[in-house]
Short mmCIF file of C-alpha atoms in Angstrom, two decimals:
data_model
loop_
_atom_site.label_atom_id
_atom_site.label_comp_id
_atom_site.label_asym_id
_atom_site.label_seq_id
_atom_site.Cartn_x
_atom_site.Cartn_y
_atom_site.Cartn_z
CA ALA A 22 38.59 58.81 -43.64
CA GLN A 23 41.47 60.01 -45.73
CA THR A 24 40.85 62.51 -48.50
CA VAL A 25 43.13 63.82 -51.22
CA THR A 26 42.49 67.16 -52.90
CA GLN A 27 43.98 68.49 -56.10
CA SER A 28 42.76 72.04 -56.46
CA GLN A 29 44.04 72.59 -60.00
CA PRO A 30 41.81 70.86 -62.59
CA GLU A 31 44.11 72.05 -65.39
CA MET A 32 47.60 73.47 -65.69
CA SER A 33 49.76 74.44 -68.64
CA VAL A 34 53.47 74.99 -69.14
CA GLN A 35 55.83 75.92 -71.92
CA GLU A 36 58.28 73.31 -73.07
CA ALA A 37 61.55 73.48 -71.06
CA GLU A 38 59.88 75.47 -68.28
CA THR A 39 59.02 74.35 -64.75
CA VAL A 40 55.55 73.63 -63.40
CA THR A 41 54.27 72.71 -59.96
CA LEU A 42 51.15 70.65 -59.32
CA SER A 43 49.47 70.95 -55.93
CA CYS A 44 48.05 68.29 -53.66
CA THR A 45 46.75 68.36 -50.11
CA TYR A 46 45.51 65.49 -48.04
CA ASP A 47 43.77 64.86 -44.79
CA THR A 48 44.71 62.05 -42.43
CA SER A 49 45.04 61.31 -38.75
CA GLU A 50 47.82 58.79 -39.38
CA SER A 51 51.47 59.56 -38.74
CA ASP A 52 52.93 56.98 -41.10
CA TYR A 53 51.83 56.78 -44.70
CA TYR A 54 52.94 56.93 -48.32
CA LEU A 55 52.23 59.54 -50.94
CA PHE A 56 52.43 59.06 -54.68
CA TRP A 57 52.16 60.90 -57.95
CA TYR A 58 50.81 58.91 -60.88
CA LYS A 59 50.77 59.99 -64.50
CA GLN A 60 48.01 58.98 -66.90
CA PRO A 61 48.90 59.81 -70.52
CA PRO A 62 46.36 59.61 -73.36
CA SER A 63 46.93 55.83 -73.48
CA ARG A 64 45.28 55.84 -70.01
CA GLN A 65 47.95 53.58 -68.54
CA MET A 66 48.64 54.63 -64.95
CA ILE A 67 52.36 55.18 -64.46
CA LEU A 68 54.03 55.73 -61.10
CA VAL A 69 56.07 58.94 -61.23
CA ILE A 70 57.36 59.32 -57.70
CA ARG A 71 56.65 58.25 -54.12
CA GLN A 72 57.36 59.66 -50.68
CA GLU A 73 57.41 57.97 -47.29
CA ALA A 74 55.96 60.23 -44.63
CA TYR A 75 58.64 59.36 -42.09
CA LYS A 76 61.36 60.67 -44.41
CA GLN A 77 61.99 64.39 -44.21
CA GLN A 78 64.01 64.43 -47.41
CA ASN A 79 61.95 65.20 -50.49
CA ALA A 80 61.92 62.48 -53.12
CA THR A 81 63.46 63.14 -56.53
CA GLU A 82 63.29 61.17 -59.77
CA ASN A 83 65.24 62.84 -62.57
CA ARG A 84 63.19 65.91 -63.62
CA PHE A 85 60.46 65.17 -61.08
CA SER A 86 60.66 66.24 -57.46
CA VAL A 87 58.25 66.77 -54.62
CA ASN A 88 57.83 69.34 -51.89
CA PHE A 89 56.51 67.38 -48.93
CA GLN A 90 55.23 69.49 -46.04
CA LYS A 91 53.97 67.02 -43.44
CA ALA A 92 52.63 69.55 -40.96
CA ALA A 93 50.71 71.34 -43.68
CA LYS A 94 49.66 67.99 -45.25
CA SER A 95 50.86 69.23 -48.61
CA PHE A 96 52.56 67.21 -51.34
CA SER A 97 53.31 69.12 -54.53
CA LEU A 98 55.00 67.81 -57.67
CA LYS A 99 57.56 69.89 -59.53
CA ILE A 100 58.37 69.05 -63.12
CA SER A 101 61.53 70.70 -64.40
CA ASP A 102 62.53 71.14 -68.03
CA SER A 103 59.03 70.14 -69.14
CA GLN A 104 58.80 67.96 -72.23
CA LEU A 105 55.94 67.36 -74.63
CA GLY A 106 55.76 63.78 -73.33
CA ASP A 107 54.92 65.08 -69.87
CA ALA A 108 51.46 66.07 -71.09
CA ALA A 109 49.04 63.89 -69.15
CA MET A 110 46.66 63.79 -66.24
CA TYR A 111 48.50 63.65 -62.93
CA PHE A 112 47.03 62.05 -59.84
CA CYS A 113 48.13 62.47 -56.28
CA ALA A 114 47.48 59.42 -54.10
CA TYR A 115 47.70 58.47 -50.43
CA ARG A 116 48.20 55.08 -48.85
CA PRO A 117 48.32 54.40 -45.13
CA TYR A 118 51.23 52.47 -43.72
CA ASP A 119 49.67 49.18 -42.71
CA GLY A 120 52.57 47.87 -40.66
CA GLY A 121 53.39 45.20 -43.21
CA THR A 122 49.99 43.58 -43.19
CA SER A 123 48.81 42.13 -46.40
CA TYR A 124 47.11 44.99 -48.17
CA GLY A 125 47.19 48.68 -48.82
CA LYS A 126 44.63 50.77 -50.63
CA LEU A 127 45.23 54.03 -52.42
CA THR A 128 43.03 57.08 -52.15
CA PHE A 129 43.35 59.25 -55.26
CA GLY A 130 42.76 62.92 -55.88
CA GLN A 131 40.62 64.07 -58.78
CA GLY A 132 43.58 64.73 -61.05
CA THR A 133 45.21 67.67 -62.81
CA ILE A 134 45.37 67.83 -66.59
CA LEU A 135 48.80 69.12 -67.65
CA THR A 136 49.22 70.63 -71.10
CA VAL A 137 52.72 71.27 -72.46
CA HIS A 138 53.03 73.93 -75.14
CA PRO A 139 55.88 73.72 -77.67
CA SER B 23 59.77 40.72 -64.49
CA GLN B 24 56.16 41.11 -63.52
CA THR B 25 53.42 41.94 -65.98
CA ILE B 26 49.71 42.50 -65.67
CA HIS B 27 47.25 41.72 -68.42
CA GLN B 28 43.75 43.09 -68.62
CA TRP B 29 41.12 42.46 -71.27
CA PRO B 30 39.21 43.41 -73.24
CA ALA B 31 40.48 46.92 -73.94
CA THR B 32 37.04 48.19 -74.92
CA LEU B 33 33.57 46.79 -74.45
CA VAL B 34 30.14 48.00 -75.45
CA GLN B 35 27.28 46.22 -73.73
CA PRO B 36 23.50 46.76 -73.61
CA VAL B 37 21.76 47.51 -70.36
CA GLY B 38 20.80 44.32 -68.55
CA SER B 39 23.52 42.18 -70.11
CA PRO B 40 26.15 40.34 -68.05
CA LEU B 41 29.76 41.44 -67.66
CA SER B 42 33.05 39.67 -67.17
CA LEU B 43 36.38 41.50 -67.15
CA GLU B 44 39.53 39.52 -66.53
CA CYS B 45 42.91 40.42 -65.14
CA THR B 46 45.97 38.23 -64.72
CA VAL B 47 49.38 38.88 -63.25
CA GLU B 48 52.57 37.10 -64.27
CA GLY B 49 55.96 36.86 -62.67
CA THR B 50 54.91 37.02 -59.04
CA SER B 51 52.97 34.95 -56.53
CA ASN B 52 50.36 35.79 -53.92
CA PRO B 53 49.87 39.39 -55.06
CA ASN B 54 47.27 41.74 -53.69
CA LEU B 55 44.81 42.50 -56.47
CA TYR B 56 42.56 45.52 -56.97
CA TRP B 57 39.77 46.76 -59.23
CA TYR B 58 39.44 50.52 -59.65
CA ARG B 59 36.94 52.52 -61.68
CA GLN B 60 37.58 55.88 -63.25
CA ALA B 61 34.44 57.81 -64.22
CA ALA B 62 34.50 60.65 -66.75
CA GLY B 63 38.32 60.74 -66.88
CA ARG B 64 38.69 61.93 -63.31
CA GLY B 65 39.63 60.30 -60.01
CA LEU B 66 39.95 56.59 -59.42
CA GLN B 67 37.66 54.82 -57.00
CA LEU B 68 38.60 51.50 -55.43
CA LEU B 69 35.89 48.92 -56.00
CA PHE B 70 37.36 45.64 -54.74
CA TYR B 71 40.58 44.26 -53.38
CA SER B 72 41.80 40.76 -52.68
CA VAL B 73 44.61 39.48 -50.49
CA GLY B 74 44.29 35.83 -51.50
CA ILE B 75 42.32 33.22 -53.41
CA GLY B 76 38.64 33.50 -52.65
CA GLN B 77 39.17 36.55 -50.40
CA ILE B 78 37.33 39.59 -51.71
CA SER B 79 36.63 42.88 -49.98
CA SER B 80 34.20 45.41 -51.41
CA GLU B 81 34.75 49.09 -50.88
CA VAL B 82 31.46 50.45 -52.19
CA PRO B 83 28.00 48.93 -52.58
CA GLN B 84 27.22 48.47 -56.23
CA ASN B 85 25.96 46.31 -59.01
CA LEU B 86 29.31 44.61 -59.51
CA SER B 87 31.08 41.66 -57.92
CA ALA B 88 34.61 40.30 -58.00
CA SER B 89 36.14 36.87 -57.75
CA ARG B 90 39.62 35.44 -57.46
CA PRO B 91 39.50 31.81 -58.60
CA GLN B 92 43.29 31.50 -58.91
CA ASP B 93 46.23 33.18 -57.22
CA ARG B 94 46.98 35.55 -60.09
CA GLN B 95 43.54 35.91 -61.65
CA PHE B 96 41.01 38.57 -60.74
CA ILE B 97 37.58 38.84 -62.37
CA LEU B 98 35.06 41.66 -62.29
CA SER B 99 31.48 40.63 -63.00
CA SER B 100 27.92 41.76 -63.18
CA LYS B 101 24.72 39.80 -63.79
CA LYS B 102 22.86 42.80 -65.23
CA LEU B 103 24.65 45.96 -66.28
CA LEU B 104 23.28 49.42 -65.54
CA LEU B 105 23.94 52.63 -67.44
CA SER B 106 25.82 53.89 -64.39
CA ASP B 107 28.32 51.03 -64.71
CA SER B 108 29.91 52.77 -67.69
CA GLY B 109 33.48 53.85 -67.06
CA PHE B 110 37.12 52.98 -67.31
CA TYR B 111 38.08 49.96 -65.21
CA LEU B 112 41.62 49.39 -64.07
CA CYS B 113 43.07 46.28 -62.51
CA ALA B 114 46.15 46.65 -60.33
CA TRP B 115 48.44 44.54 -58.20
CA SER B 116 50.91 45.03 -55.39
CA ARG B 117 53.23 42.79 -53.46
CA GLN B 118 52.09 41.63 -50.05
CA GLY B 119 53.01 44.52 -47.77
CA GLY B 120 54.27 46.51 -50.74
CA GLU B 121 53.34 50.14 -51.12
CA LYS B 122 53.47 50.44 -54.90
CA LEU B 123 50.54 49.69 -57.17
CA PHE B 124 51.12 48.49 -60.72
CA PHE B 125 48.25 49.01 -63.11
CA GLY B 126 46.93 47.19 -66.13
CA SER B 127 46.06 49.00 -69.34
CA GLY B 128 42.37 49.29 -68.48
CA THR B 129 38.99 48.47 -70.02
CA GLN B 130 36.67 51.15 -71.34
CA LEU B 131 33.13 49.91 -70.70
CA SER B 132 30.20 51.61 -72.35
CA VAL B 133 26.73 50.51 -71.32
CA LEU B 134 24.07 51.59 -73.80
#
């Protein structure tokens, strides 16, 4: 069974600084997807960024980027130029590649609470 | 564009009472639908998923059930709530074969 581990229950960063959130996962699959979701105080789950395992290039979305190390099964999220609105709980998630069949289920980590200090 | 609606936003129910949470998706057809639960503000646990009308798969044994009476409607139910059913419930959808999940706004359920 796949497992996702976020070893940092809480992290903090100063506004405009950079912070990195860690995530490791365990799988025997070779093809899969990895995601970072953000859950602000409103509790709405928002997709931040995704990575396909078969792509070596790290995904980037504006101030958000990942460091994907497939051999180490590591998937960290880097937030640059942190803003007060980045304060939230961040979840790492894994989804196997199901070959285009009709469903895919996410396995989530336990989350990291990010505080941004002005 | 696609939207997902989930209601109610909050619910307080006594132990032993029934439960019905509803989720509907607009702007797409034949979506995959999911119910997740988040306990104590931490990780999400998949409870049920559905790939079509009347097709429900359960991920964990529990006091809850799910139904999909229409293509874009997903219902989470219980005949008798337990204290342990308290939590934050999130409905989500994805396209058939799609890798992205899109979440509703959630229901905070408190069983007293």
